[in-house]
Amino acid sequence: MCLIKKTMDRALSDGFKDFIDDSLLNSLVKNIKEDIIRVREIISKSMKKEPLTIEETAVLCAVEDEGLLEEIFDAARELKKNVYGNRIVIFAPLYIGNKCVNDCAYCAFRKSLDTTVRKTLSTSELHQQIEALEKVGHKRLILVYGEHPSYTPEYIAQTVREAYSVKIDNGEIRRVNINAAPLDRAGFKIVKEAGIGTFQIFQETYHHKTYAKMHPPKTLKGDYQFRLDGLTRAYEAGCDDVGIGALFGLYDWKFDVLGLVAHSWQLLNRFGCGPHTISFPRIRPAHGVNLDLKYQVSDADFKKLVAILRLAVPYTGMILTAREPEAIRREVMQFGVSQIDAGTKIELGGYTKQGVQELNKEQFQIGDVRSMDEIVLDLLKNDFVPSFCTSCYRQGRTGEQFMEFAVPGFIEKFCTPNAILTFAEYLEDYGSAVTKEEGWKTISRELASFGNEKSRMAIQSRLNDIRNRGTRDLYL
Ligand code: SAM
Ligand code: SF4
């Protein structure tokens, strides 16, 4: 811990201001009453793809009436369809090390828990994990780290470079995102230079008092403001692709939805671009964790919060992880989720191991243990198109989610063709017989619905190259 303190600059961003006003957010949650006319006005604002204010989001959070809730769900479903189409981007998390100096009450990696098995992947173990991920078709990863003096920005950058360097058969990793402790500006520059995609930092809860209860004040993570300011420093250091998140169940879900919306506005106002993604994990059972979860979020409220977030931040990608069980994932996906993980293993070294989760080696229990191929097939059965696209990032088009939303014709020109092409690669190289059959049917259907004849021909010719000539990595 001392080492980090000595080497890390704990200065906050230029003109830092704590933009979370607990009493304002609490009063919005408590005092706004259900109002059918306003709810409908707000829904129609959102359908015009305008981001909602914090207060407007609170009006949606107050809805209890079943019929009115259905209107929110329908709107979220339609917004997702209109703005993003039916693509779902697939990624995998890869835990690099679980040593940690913090003591977060909800986490099996917390320092005070001496029954947790600690491990950091060696370079050769890291290569083995990447090979295993490539062998089932992954192209996009998120690397995950505890907070520890040995996980310096240089170390994180090195693991990113290693991940990009491993190639097996047609497999390669084309985008590496990061979920790690907040860095200082110099640290963000170092990891950016290694070619990272999104840098994610979850605030966990925006409620100051609860934050202090969950994260002991003498730990590094106990510093609420340093964490809240993390992504602003990332932007200042040139990382303009950032992901925010809250761990639902620590405090009132409505408060934390408003916190996420406040955070989006802060980034949008300051940098002209909001977060690239929002994550909304719910707390899962974990080794050595025995919290009294007064604010546990029910499935019904979870569904509600996903739909409300979709309407509140129409231009932001939404990530739904394998923490959630299969049935819940299937249900809430339709309300605006744009990315999911598949074939997920969170034990250090888990991708080369068979068997059930061993909780004393993992951060929490996952809810969806299906393989990549099973999840891909399920997506197809539910009319989604799995996508492994990394094109915007590699073409230097940052803020892709924003462009999808803001640039007319962007989705038809780039996103849909790239989803189809990367999915075709997946089918040819990794799909099981049944997935391949279903997948090619989906691709034909998608192609047939393409309005522009010239684009259809261009995609068809690339598909022929993928299928018949073994050409790979075609994108627009
Ligand atoms: N250690 C870094 C940090 O805390 O910022 C990196 C992220 S941590 C390895 C990944 C995320 O997992 C945390 O931000 C937290 O939201 C989530 N998490 C921790 N314990 C969890 C639990 N019991 N259930 C669900 N998610 C959990
Ligand atoms: Fe460490 Fe992150 Fe777990 Fe907190 S959530 S104990 S910082 S790994």
Coordinates of C-alpha atoms and ligand atoms in Angstrom, one line a residue:
M1 CA 0.0 0.0 0.0
C2 CA 2.8 2.4 0.9
L3 CA 4.5 1.7 -2.4
I4 CA 1.3 2.8 -4.3
K5 CA 1.0 5.9 -2.1
K6 CA 4.5 6.9 -2.7
T7 CA 4.4 6.3 -6.5
M8 CA 0.9 7.4 -7.3
D9 CA 0.0 11.0 -7.7
R10 CA -3.3 11.3 -5.8
A11 CA -4.1 14.8 -7.2
L12 CA -7.6 15.2 -8.6
S13 CA -8.4 16.5 -12.1
D14 CA -8.3 20.2 -12.9
G15 CA -11.2 22.0 -11.2
F16 CA -12.5 18.8 -9.6
K17 CA -15.9 19.1 -8.0
D18 CA -17.9 16.3 -6.3
F19 CA -21.0 16.4 -8.5
I20 CA -23.0 13.9 -6.4
D21 CA -25.3 15.8 -4.1
D22 CA -26.8 13.0 -1.8
S23 CA -29.5 15.2 -0.4
L24 CA -30.7 16.2 -3.8
L25 CA -30.7 12.7 -5.2
N26 CA -32.4 11.3 -2.0
S27 CA -35.1 14.0 -2.2
L28 CA -35.8 13.2 -5.9
V29 CA -36.1 9.5 -5.0
K30 CA -38.4 10.2 -2.0
N31 CA -40.5 13.1 -3.2
I32 CA -41.3 12.5 -6.8
K33 CA -44.7 10.8 -7.2
E34 CA -46.0 8.8 -10.1
D35 CA -47.3 11.2 -12.8
I36 CA -48.7 9.6 -15.9
I37 CA -48.6 12.7 -18.1
R38 CA -45.0 13.5 -17.3
V39 CA -43.9 9.9 -17.7
R40 CA -45.4 9.9 -21.3
E41 CA -43.7 13.2 -22.1
I42 CA -40.4 11.9 -20.9
I43 CA -40.8 8.7 -22.8
S44 CA -41.4 10.6 -26.0
K45 CA -38.3 12.8 -25.3
S46 CA -36.3 9.7 -25.0
M47 CA -37.7 8.2 -28.2
K48 CA -36.3 11.3 -29.9
K49 CA -32.9 10.0 -28.6
E50 CA -32.4 12.9 -26.3
P51 CA -30.7 12.0 -23.0
L52 CA -32.8 12.5 -19.9
T53 CA -32.0 14.8 -17.0
I54 CA -31.5 13.4 -13.5
E55 CA -34.9 14.7 -12.5
E56 CA -36.7 13.2 -15.6
T57 CA -35.0 9.9 -14.8
A58 CA -36.3 10.1 -11.2
V59 CA -39.8 10.5 -12.6
L60 CA -39.4 7.2 -14.4
C61 CA -38.0 5.5 -11.3
A62 CA -41.2 6.5 -9.4
V63 CA -43.5 4.4 -11.7
E64 CA -45.2 1.5 -10.0
D65 CA -48.4 1.1 -12.1
E66 CA -48.1 -2.1 -14.1
G67 CA -49.6 -0.5 -17.3
L68 CA -47.3 2.5 -17.2
L69 CA -44.3 0.2 -16.5
E70 CA -45.2 -1.7 -19.7
E71 CA -45.0 1.6 -21.6
I72 CA -41.5 2.1 -20.2
F73 CA -40.5 -1.5 -21.2
D74 CA -42.0 -1.1 -24.7
A75 CA -40.2 2.2 -25.2
A76 CA -36.8 0.7 -24.1
R77 CA -37.4 -2.2 -26.4
E78 CA -38.2 0.0 -29.3
L79 CA -35.3 2.4 -28.7
K80 CA -32.9 -0.5 -28.6
K81 CA -34.3 -1.8 -31.9
N82 CA -34.4 1.6 -33.6
V83 CA -31.0 2.8 -32.4
Y84 CA -28.9 -0.3 -32.2
G85 CA -30.8 -3.0 -34.2
N86 CA -30.5 -6.6 -32.9
R87 CA -26.7 -6.8 -32.6
I88 CA -25.2 -8.1 -29.3
V89 CA -21.4 -7.7 -28.9
I90 CA -19.7 -10.6 -27.2
F91 CA -16.7 -10.4 -24.9
A92 CA -15.0 -12.4 -22.1
P93 CA -13.6 -11.3 -18.8
L94 CA -10.0 -12.4 -17.9
Y95 CA -8.9 -12.1 -14.3
I96 CA -5.2 -11.4 -14.3
G97 CA -4.5 -11.2 -10.5
N98 CA -6.6 -11.2 -7.3
K99 CA -4.1 -9.7 -4.8
C100 CA -5.7 -6.7 -3.3
V101 CA -4.9 -4.0 -0.6
N102 CA -8.5 -2.9 -0.3
D103 CA -11.2 -4.3 2.0
C104 CA -14.5 -3.9 0.1
A105 CA -17.1 -5.6 2.2
Y106 CA -18.8 -7.4 -0.8
C107 CA -15.7 -8.9 -2.4
A108 CA -14.0 -12.2 -1.9
F109 CA -10.7 -10.7 -2.9
R110 CA -10.7 -8.2 0.0
K111 CA -7.4 -8.0 1.9
S112 CA -8.7 -9.2 5.3
L113 CA -10.0 -12.5 3.9
D114 CA -7.1 -14.9 4.5
T115 CA -9.0 -18.0 3.2
T116 CA -9.0 -16.7 -0.4
V117 CA -6.5 -18.3 -2.6
R118 CA -4.4 -15.5 -4.2
K119 CA -2.9 -15.8 -7.6
T120 CA -1.4 -13.7 -10.4
L121 CA -1.1 -15.3 -13.8
S122 CA 2.5 -15.8 -15.0
T123 CA 3.2 -14.8 -18.6
S124 CA 2.9 -18.3 -19.8
E125 CA -0.3 -18.9 -17.9
L126 CA -1.6 -15.7 -19.4
H127 CA -0.8 -17.0 -22.9
Q128 CA -2.5 -20.3 -22.1
Q129 CA -5.7 -18.4 -21.0
I130 CA -5.7 -16.3 -24.2
E131 CA -5.2 -19.3 -26.4
A132 CA -8.1 -21.1 -24.7
L133 CA -10.3 -18.0 -25.2
E134 CA -9.2 -17.7 -28.9
K135 CA -10.0 -21.3 -29.4
V136 CA -13.7 -20.8 -28.7
G137 CA -13.8 -17.6 -30.9
H138 CA -13.3 -14.7 -28.5
K139 CA -11.9 -11.5 -30.1
R140 CA -12.7 -9.0 -27.3
L141 CA -11.5 -9.2 -23.7
I142 CA -11.8 -7.2 -20.5
L143 CA -8.8 -7.8 -18.2
V144 CA -9.6 -7.5 -14.5
Y145 CA -7.2 -6.8 -11.7
G146 CA -7.3 -6.4 -7.9
E147 CA -5.5 -3.2 -6.5
H148 CA -2.0 -4.0 -5.5
P149 CA 1.5 -2.5 -5.7
S150 CA 2.5 -5.2 -8.2
Y151 CA -0.3 -4.3 -10.6
T152 CA 1.3 -1.0 -11.7
P153 CA 0.3 0.8 -14.9
E154 CA 3.5 -0.6 -16.5
Y155 CA 2.4 -4.1 -15.5
I156 CA -1.1 -3.6 -16.7
A157 CA 0.2 -2.3 -20.1
Q158 CA 2.5 -5.3 -20.4
T159 CA -0.4 -7.8 -19.8
V160 CA -2.3 -5.9 -22.5
R161 CA 0.6 -6.2 -25.0
E162 CA 0.9 -9.9 -24.1
A163 CA -2.9 -10.4 -24.8
Y164 CA -2.6 -8.8 -28.3
S165 CA 0.5 -10.9 -29.1
V166 CA -1.0 -14.4 -28.7
K167 CA -2.4 -15.8 -32.0
I168 CA -3.6 -19.3 -32.5
D169 CA -4.9 -20.6 -35.9
N170 CA -7.3 -17.9 -37.0
G171 CA -7.7 -16.6 -33.5
E172 CA -6.5 -13.3 -32.2
I173 CA -7.6 -10.7 -29.6
R174 CA -8.5 -7.5 -31.4
R175 CA -9.7 -5.4 -28.5
V176 CA -8.6 -5.4 -24.8
N177 CA -10.6 -3.4 -22.3
I178 CA -9.6 -2.9 -18.7
N179 CA -11.4 -3.0 -15.3
A180 CA -8.9 -1.9 -12.7
A181 CA -8.4 0.5 -9.8
P182 CA -8.4 4.2 -10.8
L183 CA -4.9 5.5 -11.9
D184 CA -3.3 8.9 -11.9
R185 CA -2.9 10.7 -15.2
A186 CA 0.6 9.3 -15.8
G187 CA -0.7 5.8 -15.3
F188 CA -3.7 6.3 -17.7
K189 CA -1.2 7.5 -20.3
I190 CA 0.9 4.3 -19.9
V191 CA -2.0 1.9 -20.3
K192 CA -3.4 4.0 -23.2
E193 CA -0.2 3.6 -25.1
A194 CA -0.5 -0.2 -24.8
G195 CA -3.6 0.1 -27.0
I196 CA -6.5 -0.4 -24.6
G197 CA -10.1 0.0 -25.6
T198 CA -12.4 1.0 -22.7
F199 CA -11.1 1.7 -19.2
Q200 CA -13.9 0.8 -16.7
I201 CA -14.2 2.0 -13.2
F202 CA -17.4 1.2 -11.2
Q203 CA -18.2 3.7 -8.5
E204 CA -20.0 0.8 -6.7
T205 CA -22.4 3.2 -5.0
Y206 CA -22.7 6.9 -5.4
H207 CA -24.1 7.3 -1.9
H208 CA -21.3 8.8 0.2
K209 CA -22.3 7.2 3.6
T210 CA -22.8 3.8 2.1
Y211 CA -19.6 4.1 0.1
A212 CA -17.7 4.8 3.4
K213 CA -19.4 1.8 5.1
M214 CA -18.4 -0.6 2.3
H215 CA -14.9 0.7 1.7
P216 CA -12.9 1.3 4.9
P217 CA -11.6 4.9 4.9
K218 CA -8.0 3.9 5.5
T219 CA -7.8 1.8 2.3
L220 CA -7.0 3.3 -1.1
K221 CA -10.5 2.6 -2.4
G222 CA -11.9 4.3 0.7
D223 CA -11.2 7.6 -1.1
Y224 CA -14.6 8.3 -2.7
Q225 CA -13.5 11.4 -4.6
F226 CA -10.3 9.9 -6.1
R227 CA -12.5 7.1 -7.5
L228 CA -15.3 9.4 -8.7
D229 CA -12.8 11.6 -10.4
G230 CA -11.0 8.6 -12.0
L231 CA -12.5 8.7 -15.4
T232 CA -12.1 12.5 -15.7
R233 CA -8.4 12.0 -15.1
A234 CA -8.5 9.2 -17.7
Y235 CA -10.0 11.7 -20.3
E236 CA -7.4 14.3 -19.3
A237 CA -4.7 11.7 -20.0
G238 CA -6.1 10.9 -23.4
C239 CA -8.2 7.9 -22.6
D240 CA -11.5 9.0 -24.1
D241 CA -13.2 5.7 -24.0
V242 CA -14.4 5.0 -20.5
G243 CA -17.0 2.9 -18.8
I244 CA -19.0 3.7 -15.6
G245 CA -20.9 1.3 -13.4
A246 CA -22.7 0.8 -10.0
L247 CA -22.9 -2.4 -8.0
F248 CA -26.6 -2.7 -7.3
G249 CA -27.7 -3.8 -3.9
L250 CA -25.4 -1.6 -1.8
Y251 CA -27.9 1.2 -1.5
D252 CA -31.3 2.2 -2.9
W253 CA -31.2 1.3 -6.7
K254 CA -33.1 4.4 -7.6
F255 CA -30.4 6.6 -6.0
D256 CA -27.6 4.8 -7.9
V257 CA -29.5 5.0 -11.2
L258 CA -29.6 8.8 -10.7
G259 CA -25.9 8.7 -9.7
L260 CA -25.0 6.9 -13.0
V261 CA -27.0 9.5 -14.9
A262 CA -25.3 12.3 -13.0
H263 CA -21.9 10.8 -13.9
S264 CA -22.9 10.5 -17.6
W265 CA -23.8 14.2 -17.6
Q266 CA -20.7 15.3 -15.9
L267 CA -18.5 13.5 -18.6
L268 CA -20.8 14.7 -21.4
N269 CA -20.7 18.4 -20.2
R270 CA -17.0 18.4 -19.6
F271 CA -15.7 16.4 -22.6
G272 CA -18.6 16.6 -25.1
C273 CA -18.9 12.8 -25.0
G274 CA -20.5 10.7 -22.3
P275 CA -19.3 7.3 -21.1
H276 CA -18.9 4.6 -23.7
T277 CA -20.6 2.0 -21.5
I278 CA -22.6 1.6 -18.4
S279 CA -22.5 -1.6 -16.3
F280 CA -25.1 -2.4 -13.7
P281 CA -24.0 -5.6 -11.9
R282 CA -26.1 -6.9 -9.0
I283 CA -24.3 -8.2 -5.9
R284 CA -23.7 -11.9 -6.0
P285 CA -23.0 -14.4 -3.3
A286 CA -19.2 -14.6 -2.7
H287 CA -16.7 -16.5 -0.6
G288 CA -16.5 -15.0 2.9
V289 CA -19.1 -12.4 2.3
N290 CA -22.1 -12.2 4.6
L291 CA -23.7 -8.8 4.1
D292 CA -27.0 -7.8 5.4
L293 CA -28.4 -6.7 2.0
K294 CA -31.3 -4.4 2.9
Y295 CA -31.2 -3.0 -0.6
Q296 CA -31.0 -6.2 -2.6
V297 CA -32.6 -5.5 -6.0
S298 CA -35.4 -7.8 -6.9
D299 CA -35.7 -9.2 -10.4
A300 CA -38.7 -7.0 -11.1
D301 CA -36.7 -3.9 -10.0
F302 CA -33.7 -5.0 -12.0
K303 CA -35.8 -5.2 -15.2
K304 CA -37.1 -1.8 -14.4
L305 CA -33.7 -0.2 -13.8
V306 CA -32.3 -1.6 -17.1
A307 CA -35.1 -0.2 -19.1
I308 CA -34.9 3.2 -17.3
L309 CA -31.1 3.4 -17.9
R310 CA -31.7 2.6 -21.6
L311 CA -34.2 5.5 -21.9
A312 CA -32.0 7.9 -19.8
V313 CA -28.8 7.5 -21.8
P314 CA -29.8 6.5 -25.3
Y315 CA -26.3 6.8 -26.8
T316 CA -24.4 4.7 -24.2
G317 CA -23.6 1.0 -24.6
M318 CA -25.0 -1.2 -21.8
I319 CA -23.2 -4.3 -20.4
L320 CA -25.0 -7.3 -18.9
T321 CA -22.7 -9.8 -17.3
A322 CA -22.8 -13.5 -16.5
R323 CA -23.4 -12.5 -12.9
E324 CA -27.1 -12.8 -13.9
P325 CA -28.7 -16.2 -14.4
E326 CA -29.6 -17.3 -17.9
A327 CA -33.3 -16.5 -17.7
I328 CA -32.9 -13.0 -16.4
R329 CA -30.2 -12.3 -19.0
R330 CA -32.6 -13.4 -21.8
E331 CA -35.4 -11.3 -20.4
V332 CA -33.6 -8.0 -19.8
M333 CA -31.4 -8.2 -23.0
Q334 CA -34.3 -6.9 -25.0
F335 CA -34.5 -3.6 -23.1
G336 CA -31.3 -2.2 -24.5
V337 CA -28.3 -4.3 -23.6
S338 CA -25.6 -4.0 -26.2
Q339 CA -22.8 -6.2 -24.8
I340 CA -22.7 -9.5 -22.9
D341 CA -19.9 -11.9 -21.8
A342 CA -20.1 -15.6 -22.9
G343 CA -18.4 -18.8 -21.8
T344 CA -17.3 -16.8 -18.7
K345 CA -14.8 -18.2 -16.1
I346 CA -13.6 -15.9 -13.3
E347 CA -11.2 -18.2 -11.5
L348 CA -7.6 -17.2 -12.2
G349 CA -6.6 -19.7 -14.8
G350 CA -10.2 -20.8 -15.2
Y351 CA -10.3 -21.0 -19.0
T352 CA -8.0 -24.1 -19.0
K353 CA -9.8 -25.9 -16.2
Q354 CA -12.9 -28.1 -16.2
G355 CA -15.4 -28.3 -13.4
V356 CA -17.6 -26.1 -11.2
Q357 CA -16.6 -22.8 -9.6
E358 CA -14.4 -23.0 -6.5
L359 CA -15.6 -19.9 -4.6
N360 CA -12.5 -19.4 -2.5
K361 CA -10.6 -18.7 -5.7
E362 CA -13.1 -16.4 -7.3
Q363 CA -14.5 -13.0 -6.7
F364 CA -18.2 -14.1 -6.7
Q365 CA -20.5 -16.8 -7.9
I366 CA -21.6 -16.4 -11.5
G367 CA -25.2 -17.0 -12.6
D368 CA -24.8 -18.0 -16.3
V369 CA -22.3 -20.8 -16.7
R370 CA -23.2 -21.7 -20.4
S371 CA -20.4 -22.1 -23.0
M372 CA -19.8 -19.6 -25.7
D373 CA -21.5 -21.7 -28.3
E374 CA -24.6 -22.3 -26.2
I375 CA -25.0 -18.6 -25.6
V376 CA -24.5 -17.8 -29.3
L377 CA -27.1 -20.3 -30.3
D378 CA -29.5 -18.9 -27.7
L379 CA -29.0 -15.4 -29.1
L380 CA -29.9 -16.6 -32.5
K381 CA -33.0 -18.3 -31.3
N382 CA -34.0 -15.0 -29.8
D383 CA -33.4 -13.1 -33.0
F384 CA -30.2 -11.4 -32.0
V385 CA -27.1 -11.2 -34.2
P386 CA -23.9 -12.0 -32.2
S387 CA -21.1 -9.5 -33.1
F388 CA -17.4 -9.7 -32.6
C389 CA -16.8 -6.4 -34.2
T390 CA -13.8 -4.2 -33.1
S391 CA -13.8 -2.0 -36.2
C392 CA -14.4 1.4 -34.7
Y393 CA -11.7 1.0 -32.2
R394 CA -9.2 -0.2 -34.8
Q395 CA -10.2 2.5 -37.3
G396 CA -9.6 5.1 -34.6
R397 CA -13.4 5.9 -34.5
T398 CA -13.7 6.6 -30.8
G399 CA -17.0 7.2 -29.2
E400 CA -18.5 4.6 -31.5
Q401 CA -21.7 4.2 -29.5
F402 CA -22.2 7.9 -29.8
M403 CA -21.7 7.8 -33.5
E404 CA -24.1 4.9 -33.9
F405 CA -26.6 7.1 -32.2
A406 CA -25.8 10.5 -33.8
V407 CA -24.6 9.8 -37.3
P408 CA -27.4 9.0 -39.7
G409 CA -26.9 5.7 -41.5
F410 CA -23.8 4.8 -39.4
I411 CA -25.3 1.5 -38.2
E412 CA -26.3 0.4 -41.7
K413 CA -23.0 1.5 -43.2
F414 CA -20.7 0.0 -40.5
C415 CA -22.2 -1.8 -37.5
T416 CA -24.6 -4.2 -39.2
P417 CA -22.1 -5.3 -42.0
N418 CA -19.3 -5.7 -39.4
A419 CA -21.5 -7.7 -37.1
I420 CA -22.4 -10.0 -40.0
L421 CA -18.8 -10.4 -41.2
T422 CA -17.3 -11.1 -37.8
F423 CA -20.1 -13.5 -37.0
A424 CA -19.5 -15.3 -40.2
E425 CA -15.9 -15.8 -39.2
Y426 CA -17.0 -17.1 -35.9
L427 CA -19.4 -19.6 -37.5
E428 CA -16.7 -20.9 -39.9
D429 CA -14.0 -21.2 -37.4
Y430 CA -15.7 -22.1 -34.1
G431 CA -19.5 -22.7 -34.5
S432 CA -20.9 -26.2 -33.7
A433 CA -22.9 -27.8 -36.6
V434 CA -26.2 -26.6 -35.3
T435 CA -25.0 -23.1 -34.5
K436 CA -23.5 -22.9 -38.0
E437 CA -26.8 -23.9 -39.6
E438 CA -28.8 -21.4 -37.5
G439 CA -26.2 -18.7 -37.9
W440 CA -26.0 -18.8 -41.7
K441 CA -29.9 -18.6 -41.8
T442 CA -29.7 -15.5 -39.6
I443 CA -27.1 -14.0 -41.9
S444 CA -29.2 -14.6 -45.0
R445 CA -32.2 -13.0 -43.3
E446 CA -30.1 -10.0 -42.2
L447 CA -28.8 -9.6 -45.7
A448 CA -32.2 -9.8 -47.3
S449 CA -33.4 -7.0 -45.1
F450 CA -30.7 -4.7 -46.3
G451 CA -32.2 -1.7 -48.2
N452 CA -29.1 -0.7 -50.1
E453 CA -28.4 -3.1 -53.0
K454 CA -24.8 -1.9 -53.4
S455 CA -24.0 -2.6 -49.7
R456 CA -25.7 -6.0 -49.9
M457 CA -23.5 -7.0 -52.8
A458 CA -20.4 -5.7 -51.0
I459 CA -21.2 -7.7 -47.9
Q460 CA -22.1 -10.8 -49.9
S461 CA -18.8 -10.7 -51.7
R462 CA -16.9 -10.5 -48.4
L463 CA -19.0 -13.4 -47.0
N464 CA -18.0 -15.5 -50.0
D465 CA -14.3 -14.7 -49.3
I466 CA -14.7 -15.7 -45.7
R467 CA -16.5 -18.9 -46.5
N468 CA -14.8 -20.1 -49.6
R469 CA -11.3 -18.6 -49.5
G470 CA -10.7 -18.6 -45.8
T471 CA -10.1 -14.8 -45.8
R472 CA -10.3 -13.3 -42.3
D473 CA -10.6 -10.0 -40.5
L474 CA -12.7 -8.2 -43.1
Y475 CA -14.4 -5.1 -41.8
L476 CA -15.6 -1.7 -42.9
Ligands
SAM1 N1 -10.4 -4.2 -8.1 C1 -10.7 -3.2 -9.0 C2 -11.8 -2.3 -8.4 O1 -12.4 -2.7 -7.4 O2 -11.9 -1.2 -9.0 C3 -11.2 -3.8 -10.3 C4 -12.6 -4.2 -10.3 S1 -13.2 -5.6 -9.4 C5 -12.0 -6.9 -9.7 C6 -14.6 -5.8 -10.5 C7 -15.9 -5.4 -10.0 O3 -16.6 -6.5 -9.5 C8 -16.0 -4.4 -8.9 O4 -15.9 -3.1 -9.3 C9 -17.4 -4.7 -8.2 O5 -18.4 -3.9 -8.8 C10 -17.7 -6.1 -8.7 N2 -17.9 -7.1 -7.6 C11 -17.1 -7.2 -6.5 N3 -17.7 -8.1 -5.7 C12 -18.8 -8.5 -6.2 C13 -19.9 -9.4 -5.8 N4 -19.9 -10.1 -4.7 N5 -20.9 -9.6 -6.7 C14 -21.0 -8.9 -7.9 N6 -20.0 -8.1 -8.3 C15 -19.0 -7.9 -7.5
SF4_2 FE1 -10.1 -5.4 -4.3 FE2 -11.7 -4.6 -6.3 FE3 -12.4 -6.6 -4.7 FE4 -12.4 -4.2 -3.8 S1 -13.7 -5.0 -5.4 S2 -11.5 -5.9 -2.7 S3 -10.7 -3.3 -4.8 S4 -10.7 -6.6 -6.1

